[in-house]
mmCIF file of C-alpha atoms and ligand atoms in Angstrom:
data_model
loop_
_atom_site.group_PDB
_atom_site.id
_atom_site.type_symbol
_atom_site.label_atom_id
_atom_site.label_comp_id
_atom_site.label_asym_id
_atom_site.label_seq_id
_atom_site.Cartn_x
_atom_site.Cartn_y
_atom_site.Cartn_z
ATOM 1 C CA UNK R 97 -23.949 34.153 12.186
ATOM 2 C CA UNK R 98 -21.175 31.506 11.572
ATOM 3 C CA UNK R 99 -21.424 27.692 11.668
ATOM 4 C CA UNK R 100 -18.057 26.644 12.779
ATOM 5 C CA UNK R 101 -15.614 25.162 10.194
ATOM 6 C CA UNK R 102 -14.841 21.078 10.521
ATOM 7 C CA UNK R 103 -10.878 20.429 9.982
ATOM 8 C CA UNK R 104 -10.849 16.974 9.496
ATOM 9 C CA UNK R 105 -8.070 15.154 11.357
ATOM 10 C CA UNK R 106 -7.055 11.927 8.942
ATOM 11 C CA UNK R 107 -3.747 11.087 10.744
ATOM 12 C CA UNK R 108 -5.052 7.776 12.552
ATOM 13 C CA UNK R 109 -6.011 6.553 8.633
ATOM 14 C CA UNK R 110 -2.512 6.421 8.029
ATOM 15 C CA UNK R 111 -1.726 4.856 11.478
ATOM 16 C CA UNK R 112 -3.885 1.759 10.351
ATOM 17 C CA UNK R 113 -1.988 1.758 7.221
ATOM 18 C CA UNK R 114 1.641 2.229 9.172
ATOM 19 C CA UNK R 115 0.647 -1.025 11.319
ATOM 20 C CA UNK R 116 0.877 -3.073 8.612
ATOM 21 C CA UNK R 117 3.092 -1.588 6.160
ATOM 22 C CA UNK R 118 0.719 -1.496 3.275
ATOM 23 C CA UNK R 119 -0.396 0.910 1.231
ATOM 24 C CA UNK R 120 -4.372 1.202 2.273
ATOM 25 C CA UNK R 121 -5.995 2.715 3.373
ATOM 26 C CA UNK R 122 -5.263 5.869 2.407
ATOM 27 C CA UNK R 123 -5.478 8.855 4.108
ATOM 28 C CA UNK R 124 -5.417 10.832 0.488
ATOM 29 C CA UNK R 125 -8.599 9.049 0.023
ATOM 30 C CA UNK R 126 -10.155 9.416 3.369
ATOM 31 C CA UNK R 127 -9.295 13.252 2.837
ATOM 32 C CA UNK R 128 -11.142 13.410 -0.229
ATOM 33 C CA UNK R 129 -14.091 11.286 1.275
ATOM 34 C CA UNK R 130 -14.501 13.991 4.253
ATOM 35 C CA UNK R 131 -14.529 16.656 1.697
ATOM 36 C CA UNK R 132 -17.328 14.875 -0.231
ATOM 37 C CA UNK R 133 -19.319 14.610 3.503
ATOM 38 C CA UNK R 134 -18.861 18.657 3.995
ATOM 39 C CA UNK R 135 -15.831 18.779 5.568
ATOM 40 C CA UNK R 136 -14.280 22.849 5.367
ATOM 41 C CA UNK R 137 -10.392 21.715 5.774
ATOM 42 C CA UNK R 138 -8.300 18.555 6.322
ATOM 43 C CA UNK R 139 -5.822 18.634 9.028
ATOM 44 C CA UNK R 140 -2.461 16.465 9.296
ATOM 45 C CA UNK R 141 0.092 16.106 11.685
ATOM 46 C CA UNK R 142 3.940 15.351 10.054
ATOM 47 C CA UNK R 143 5.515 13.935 13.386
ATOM 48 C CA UNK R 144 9.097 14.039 13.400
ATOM 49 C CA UNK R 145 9.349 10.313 13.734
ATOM 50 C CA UNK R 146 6.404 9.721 11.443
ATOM 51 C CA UNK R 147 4.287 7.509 13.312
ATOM 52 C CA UNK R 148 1.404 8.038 10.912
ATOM 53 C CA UNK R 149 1.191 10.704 7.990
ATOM 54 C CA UNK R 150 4.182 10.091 5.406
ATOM 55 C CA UNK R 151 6.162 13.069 3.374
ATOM 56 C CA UNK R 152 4.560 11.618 0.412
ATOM 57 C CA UNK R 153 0.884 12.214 1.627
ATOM 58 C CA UNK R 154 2.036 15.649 2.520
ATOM 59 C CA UNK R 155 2.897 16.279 -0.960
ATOM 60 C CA UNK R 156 0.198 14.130 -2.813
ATOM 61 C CA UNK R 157 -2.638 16.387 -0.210
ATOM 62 C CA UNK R 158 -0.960 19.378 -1.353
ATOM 63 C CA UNK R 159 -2.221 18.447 -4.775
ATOM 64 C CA UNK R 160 -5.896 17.103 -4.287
ATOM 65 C CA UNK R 161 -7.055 18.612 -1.443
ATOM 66 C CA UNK R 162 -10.020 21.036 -2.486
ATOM 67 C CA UNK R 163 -10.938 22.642 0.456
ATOM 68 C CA UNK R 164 -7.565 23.864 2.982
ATOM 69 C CA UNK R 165 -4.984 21.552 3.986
ATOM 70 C CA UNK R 166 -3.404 22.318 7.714
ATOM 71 C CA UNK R 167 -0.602 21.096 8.528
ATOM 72 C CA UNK R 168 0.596 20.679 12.060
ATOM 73 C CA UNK R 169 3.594 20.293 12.797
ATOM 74 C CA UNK R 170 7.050 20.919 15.231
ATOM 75 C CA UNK R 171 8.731 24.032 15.417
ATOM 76 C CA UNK R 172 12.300 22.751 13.625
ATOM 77 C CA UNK R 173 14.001 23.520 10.653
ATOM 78 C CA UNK R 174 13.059 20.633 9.305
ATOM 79 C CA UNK R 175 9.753 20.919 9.290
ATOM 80 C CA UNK R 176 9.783 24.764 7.964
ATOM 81 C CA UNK R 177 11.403 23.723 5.284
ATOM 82 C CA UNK R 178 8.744 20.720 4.224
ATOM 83 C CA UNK R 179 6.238 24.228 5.028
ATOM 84 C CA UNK R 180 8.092 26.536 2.862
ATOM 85 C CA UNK R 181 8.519 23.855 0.046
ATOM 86 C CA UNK R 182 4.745 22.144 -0.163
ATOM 87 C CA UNK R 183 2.935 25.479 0.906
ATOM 88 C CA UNK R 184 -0.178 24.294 2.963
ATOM 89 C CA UNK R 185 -3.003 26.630 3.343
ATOM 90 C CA UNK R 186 -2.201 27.034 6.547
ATOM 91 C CA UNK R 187 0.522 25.717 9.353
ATOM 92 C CA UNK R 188 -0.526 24.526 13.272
ATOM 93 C CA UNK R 189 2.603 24.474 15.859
ATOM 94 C CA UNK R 190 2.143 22.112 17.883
ATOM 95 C CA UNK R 191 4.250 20.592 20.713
ATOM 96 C CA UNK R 192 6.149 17.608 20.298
ATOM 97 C CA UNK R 193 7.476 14.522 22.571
ATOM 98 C CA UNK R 194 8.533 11.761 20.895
ATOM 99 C CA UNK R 195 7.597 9.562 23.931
ATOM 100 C CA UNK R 196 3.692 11.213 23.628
ATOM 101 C CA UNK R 197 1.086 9.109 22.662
ATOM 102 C CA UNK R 198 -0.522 12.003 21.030
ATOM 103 C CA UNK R 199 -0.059 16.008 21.374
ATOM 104 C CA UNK R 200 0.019 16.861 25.246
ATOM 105 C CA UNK R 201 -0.500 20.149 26.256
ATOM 106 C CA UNK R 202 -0.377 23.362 24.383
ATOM 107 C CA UNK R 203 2.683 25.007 22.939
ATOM 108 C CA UNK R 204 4.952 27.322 25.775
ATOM 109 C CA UNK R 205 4.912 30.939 23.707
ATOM 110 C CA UNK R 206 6.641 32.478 26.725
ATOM 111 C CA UNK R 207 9.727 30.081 26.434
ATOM 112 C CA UNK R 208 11.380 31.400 23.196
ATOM 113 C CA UNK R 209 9.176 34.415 21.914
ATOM 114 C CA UNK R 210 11.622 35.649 19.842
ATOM 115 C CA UNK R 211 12.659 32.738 18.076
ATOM 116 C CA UNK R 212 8.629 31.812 17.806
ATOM 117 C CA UNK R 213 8.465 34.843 16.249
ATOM 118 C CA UNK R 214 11.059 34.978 13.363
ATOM 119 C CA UNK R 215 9.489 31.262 12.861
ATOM 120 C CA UNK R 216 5.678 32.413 12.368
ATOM 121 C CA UNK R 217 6.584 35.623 10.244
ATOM 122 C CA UNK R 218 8.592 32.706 7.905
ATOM 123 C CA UNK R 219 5.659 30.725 7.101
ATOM 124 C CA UNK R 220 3.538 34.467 6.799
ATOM 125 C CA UNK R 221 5.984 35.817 4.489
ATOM 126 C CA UNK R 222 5.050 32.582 2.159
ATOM 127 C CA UNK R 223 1.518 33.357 2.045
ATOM 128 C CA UNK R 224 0.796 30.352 5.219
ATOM 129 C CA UNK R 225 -1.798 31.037 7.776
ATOM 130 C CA UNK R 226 -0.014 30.543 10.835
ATOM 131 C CA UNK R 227 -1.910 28.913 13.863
ATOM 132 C CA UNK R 228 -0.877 28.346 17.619
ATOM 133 C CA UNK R 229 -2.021 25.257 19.546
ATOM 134 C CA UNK R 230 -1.755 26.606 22.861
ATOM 135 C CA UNK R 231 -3.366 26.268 26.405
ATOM 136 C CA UNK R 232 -6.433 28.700 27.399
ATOM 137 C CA UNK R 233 -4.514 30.686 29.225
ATOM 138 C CA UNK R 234 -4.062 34.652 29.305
ATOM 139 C CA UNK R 235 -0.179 34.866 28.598
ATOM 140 C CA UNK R 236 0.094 32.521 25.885
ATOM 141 C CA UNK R 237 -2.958 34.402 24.097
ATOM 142 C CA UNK R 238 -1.117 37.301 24.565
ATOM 143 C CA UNK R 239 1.654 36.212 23.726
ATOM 144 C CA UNK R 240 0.625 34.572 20.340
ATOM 145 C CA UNK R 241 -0.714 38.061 19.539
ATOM 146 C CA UNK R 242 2.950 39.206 19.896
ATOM 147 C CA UNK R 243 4.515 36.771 17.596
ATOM 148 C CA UNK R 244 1.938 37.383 15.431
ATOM 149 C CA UNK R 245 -0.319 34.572 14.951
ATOM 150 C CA UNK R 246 -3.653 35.042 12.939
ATOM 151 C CA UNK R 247 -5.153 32.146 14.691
ATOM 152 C CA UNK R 248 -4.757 30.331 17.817
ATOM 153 C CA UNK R 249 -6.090 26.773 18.251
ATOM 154 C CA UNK R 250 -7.569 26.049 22.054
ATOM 155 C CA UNK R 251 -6.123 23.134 23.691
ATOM 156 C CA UNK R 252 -9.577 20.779 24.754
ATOM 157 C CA UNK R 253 -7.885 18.057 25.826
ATOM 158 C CA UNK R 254 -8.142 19.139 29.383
ATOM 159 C CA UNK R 255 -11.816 19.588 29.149
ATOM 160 C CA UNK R 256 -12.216 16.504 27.060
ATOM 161 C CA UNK R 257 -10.775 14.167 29.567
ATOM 162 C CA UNK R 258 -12.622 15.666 32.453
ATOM 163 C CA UNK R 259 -13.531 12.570 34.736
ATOM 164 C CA UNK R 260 -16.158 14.513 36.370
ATOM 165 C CA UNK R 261 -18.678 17.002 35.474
ATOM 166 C CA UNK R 262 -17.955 19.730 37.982
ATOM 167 C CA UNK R 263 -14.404 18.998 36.267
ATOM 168 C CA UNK R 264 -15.484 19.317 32.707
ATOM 169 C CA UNK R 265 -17.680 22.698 33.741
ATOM 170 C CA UNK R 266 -13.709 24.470 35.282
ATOM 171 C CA UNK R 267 -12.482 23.575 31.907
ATOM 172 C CA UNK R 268 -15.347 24.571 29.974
ATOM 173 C CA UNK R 269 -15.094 27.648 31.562
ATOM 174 C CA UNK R 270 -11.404 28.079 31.181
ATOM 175 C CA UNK R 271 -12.312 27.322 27.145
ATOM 176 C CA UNK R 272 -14.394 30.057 27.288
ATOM 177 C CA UNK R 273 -12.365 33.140 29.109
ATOM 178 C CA UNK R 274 -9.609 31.934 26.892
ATOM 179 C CA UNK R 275 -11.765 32.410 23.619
ATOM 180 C CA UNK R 276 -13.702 35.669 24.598
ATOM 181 C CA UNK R 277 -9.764 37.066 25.384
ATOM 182 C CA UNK R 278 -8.635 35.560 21.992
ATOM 183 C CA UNK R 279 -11.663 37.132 20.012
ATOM 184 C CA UNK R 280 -11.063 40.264 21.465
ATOM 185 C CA UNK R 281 -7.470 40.708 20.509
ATOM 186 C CA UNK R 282 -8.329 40.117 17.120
ATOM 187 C CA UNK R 283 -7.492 36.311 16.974
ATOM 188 C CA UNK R 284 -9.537 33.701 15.100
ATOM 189 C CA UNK R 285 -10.185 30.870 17.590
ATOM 190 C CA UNK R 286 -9.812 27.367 16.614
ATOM 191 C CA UNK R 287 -10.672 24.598 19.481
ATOM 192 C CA UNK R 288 -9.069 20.745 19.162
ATOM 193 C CA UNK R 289 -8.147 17.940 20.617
ATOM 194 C CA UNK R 290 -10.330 15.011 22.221
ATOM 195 C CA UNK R 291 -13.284 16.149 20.949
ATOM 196 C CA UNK R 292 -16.094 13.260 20.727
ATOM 197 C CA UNK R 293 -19.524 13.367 19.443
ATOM 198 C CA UNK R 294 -21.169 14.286 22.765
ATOM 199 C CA UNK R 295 -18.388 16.276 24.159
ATOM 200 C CA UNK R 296 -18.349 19.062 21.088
ATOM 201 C CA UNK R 297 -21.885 19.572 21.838
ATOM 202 C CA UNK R 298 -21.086 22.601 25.016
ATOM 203 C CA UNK R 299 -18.212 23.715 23.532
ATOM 204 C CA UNK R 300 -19.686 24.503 19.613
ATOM 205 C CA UNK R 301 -22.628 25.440 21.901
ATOM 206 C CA UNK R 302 -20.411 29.168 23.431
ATOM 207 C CA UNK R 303 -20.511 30.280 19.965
ATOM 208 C CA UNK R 304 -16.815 31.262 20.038
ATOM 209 C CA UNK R 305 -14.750 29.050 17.840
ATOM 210 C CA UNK R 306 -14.787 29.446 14.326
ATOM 211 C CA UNK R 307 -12.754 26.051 13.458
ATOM 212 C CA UNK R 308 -12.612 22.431 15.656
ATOM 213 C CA UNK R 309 -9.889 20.108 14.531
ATOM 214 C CA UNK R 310 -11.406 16.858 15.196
ATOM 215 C CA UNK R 311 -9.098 13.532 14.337
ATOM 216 C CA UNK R 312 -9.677 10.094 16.379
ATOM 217 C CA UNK R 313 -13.045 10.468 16.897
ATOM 218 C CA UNK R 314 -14.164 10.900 13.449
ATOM 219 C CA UNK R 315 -11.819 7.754 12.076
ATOM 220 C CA UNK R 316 -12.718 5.578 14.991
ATOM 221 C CA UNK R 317 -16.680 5.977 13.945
ATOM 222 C CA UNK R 318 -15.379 5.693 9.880
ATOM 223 C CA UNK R 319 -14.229 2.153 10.852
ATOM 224 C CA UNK R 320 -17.753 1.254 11.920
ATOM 225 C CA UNK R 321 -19.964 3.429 9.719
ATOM 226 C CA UNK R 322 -18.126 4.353 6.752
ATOM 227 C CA UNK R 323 -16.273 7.731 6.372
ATOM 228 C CA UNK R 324 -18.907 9.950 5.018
ATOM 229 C CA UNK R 325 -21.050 9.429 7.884
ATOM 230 C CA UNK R 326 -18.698 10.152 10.466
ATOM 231 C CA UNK R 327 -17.806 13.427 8.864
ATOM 232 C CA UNK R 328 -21.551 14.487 8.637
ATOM 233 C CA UNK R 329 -22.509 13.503 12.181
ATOM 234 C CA UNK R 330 -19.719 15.309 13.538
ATOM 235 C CA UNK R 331 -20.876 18.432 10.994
ATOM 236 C CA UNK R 332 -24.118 17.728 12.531
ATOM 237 C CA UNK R 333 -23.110 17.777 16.506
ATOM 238 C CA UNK R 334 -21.325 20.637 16.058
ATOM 239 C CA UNK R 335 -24.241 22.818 13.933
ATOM 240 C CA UNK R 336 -26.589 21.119 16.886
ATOM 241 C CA UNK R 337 -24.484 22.402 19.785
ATOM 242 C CA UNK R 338 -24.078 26.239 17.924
ATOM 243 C CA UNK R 339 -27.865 25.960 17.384
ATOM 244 C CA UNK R 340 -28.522 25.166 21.375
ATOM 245 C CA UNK R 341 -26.273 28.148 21.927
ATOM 246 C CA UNK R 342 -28.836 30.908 19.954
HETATM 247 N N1 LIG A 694 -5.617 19.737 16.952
HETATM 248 C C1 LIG A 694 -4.297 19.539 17.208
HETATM 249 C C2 LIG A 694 -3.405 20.722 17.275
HETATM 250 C C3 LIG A 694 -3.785 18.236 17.376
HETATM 251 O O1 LIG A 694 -2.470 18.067 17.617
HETATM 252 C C4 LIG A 694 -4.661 17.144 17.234
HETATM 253 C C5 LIG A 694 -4.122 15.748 17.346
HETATM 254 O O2 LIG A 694 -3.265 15.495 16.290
HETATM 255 C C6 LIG A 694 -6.018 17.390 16.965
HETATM 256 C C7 LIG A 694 -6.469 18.701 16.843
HETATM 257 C C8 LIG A 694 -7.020 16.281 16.796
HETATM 258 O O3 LIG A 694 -7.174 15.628 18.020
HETATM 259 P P1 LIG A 694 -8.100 14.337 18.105
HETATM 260 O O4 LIG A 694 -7.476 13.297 17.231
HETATM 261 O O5 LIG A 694 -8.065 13.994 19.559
HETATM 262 O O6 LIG A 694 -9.465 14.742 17.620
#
């Protein structure tokens, strides 16, 4: 039996340091500091307009991160070439608006399969995991089995913002269909996006995903109680809701 992985999400350490212009705090550091606290990956988003995570943390990550490093990031040339060049452990596409406060919905396989495609065998032929960030939703799983992703990350944000419970049960619900369809055709399911730490409790709790992604959360509680803690309390909610699951 599994205990899901924790990708650590460390983007909003380098918004703090973007506000100011400095050089702290450091989101190679913080990255380092969830590893030390048990955490099995650290994930970072290179936005085209880069609001938060710099090329040079890319490439400075590349070379201390000790567990995986995922990157997420748009499907451009641009950004396959940063891929191709730094060689993360493993590559997210995700959608991207520059007007977005964060990532809004999941990625729209049926729109360009073909193109999606070529771009995902790419980043395979280089030895990169490829992931999709997509919606819980039949066609895009199917489709992400077409272009020939190993993993598929589940869109929560729909579930996550639920403002009621009946609404947060649908989506729960929808998070579960989509991951039982996923798992069967042979897809690792990842879940991310909103995820707090009472919210991850039902979803780690359907046994299904094998990775969360967890970002704003886990740096909002490092501001107040120091970095390792938030990383193991989140390790801990997550093990807790798998555990309520048995
Ligand atoms: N997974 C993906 C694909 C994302 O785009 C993000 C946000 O960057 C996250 C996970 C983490 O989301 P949050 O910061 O809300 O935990």
């Amino acid at each position: 039996m599994f205990i899901p992985r924790l990708g650590v999400n460390v983007d909003h350490v380098a918004t703090l340091r973007q506000a100011r212009g400095t050089r702290y705090p450091d989101p190679v550091t913080a990255a380092a500091m969830a590893e030390l606290a048990g955490a099995d990956q650290i994930t970072i988003h290179l936005r085209e307009d880069r609001r938060h995570i710099q090329d040079r943390d890319v490439h400075v990550l590349r070379q201390t991160v000790q567990t995986k490093l995922n990157l997420e990031m748009a499907v451009t040339e641009e950004m396959a070439g940063i891929a191709l060049e730094v060689l993360p452990d493993m590559v997210t596409l995700v959608p991207e608006k520059r007007e977005e406060r964060t990532t809004e919905g999941g990625l729209d396989l049926l729109r360009d399969t073909a193109a999606l495609t070529a771009y995902v065998t790419r980043l395979k032929d280089a030895g990169i995991v490829a992931s999709l960030f997509i919606d819980p939703d039949k066609t895009q799983i199917e489709a992400a089995v077409e272009i020939g992703a190993q993993i598929v990350e589940l869109h929560t944000g729909d579930y996550c913002d639920a403002t009621s419970e009946q609404e947060a049960l649908q989506e729960l619900e929808k998070l579960k269909t989509g991951g039982e369809q996923a798992e069967q055709l042979g897809l690792i399911v990842a879940a991310g996006h909103g995820h707090d730490y009472k919210n991850i409790l039902p979803v780690a709790k359907l046994q299904l995903f094998e990775e969360f992604n967890i970002g704003h959360s886990i740096v909002s509680r490092a501001v107040l109680v120091g970095f390792e803690r938030a990383v193991q309390e989140m390790i801990d909610a997550i093990a807790l809701g798998h555990h309520s699951g048995s």
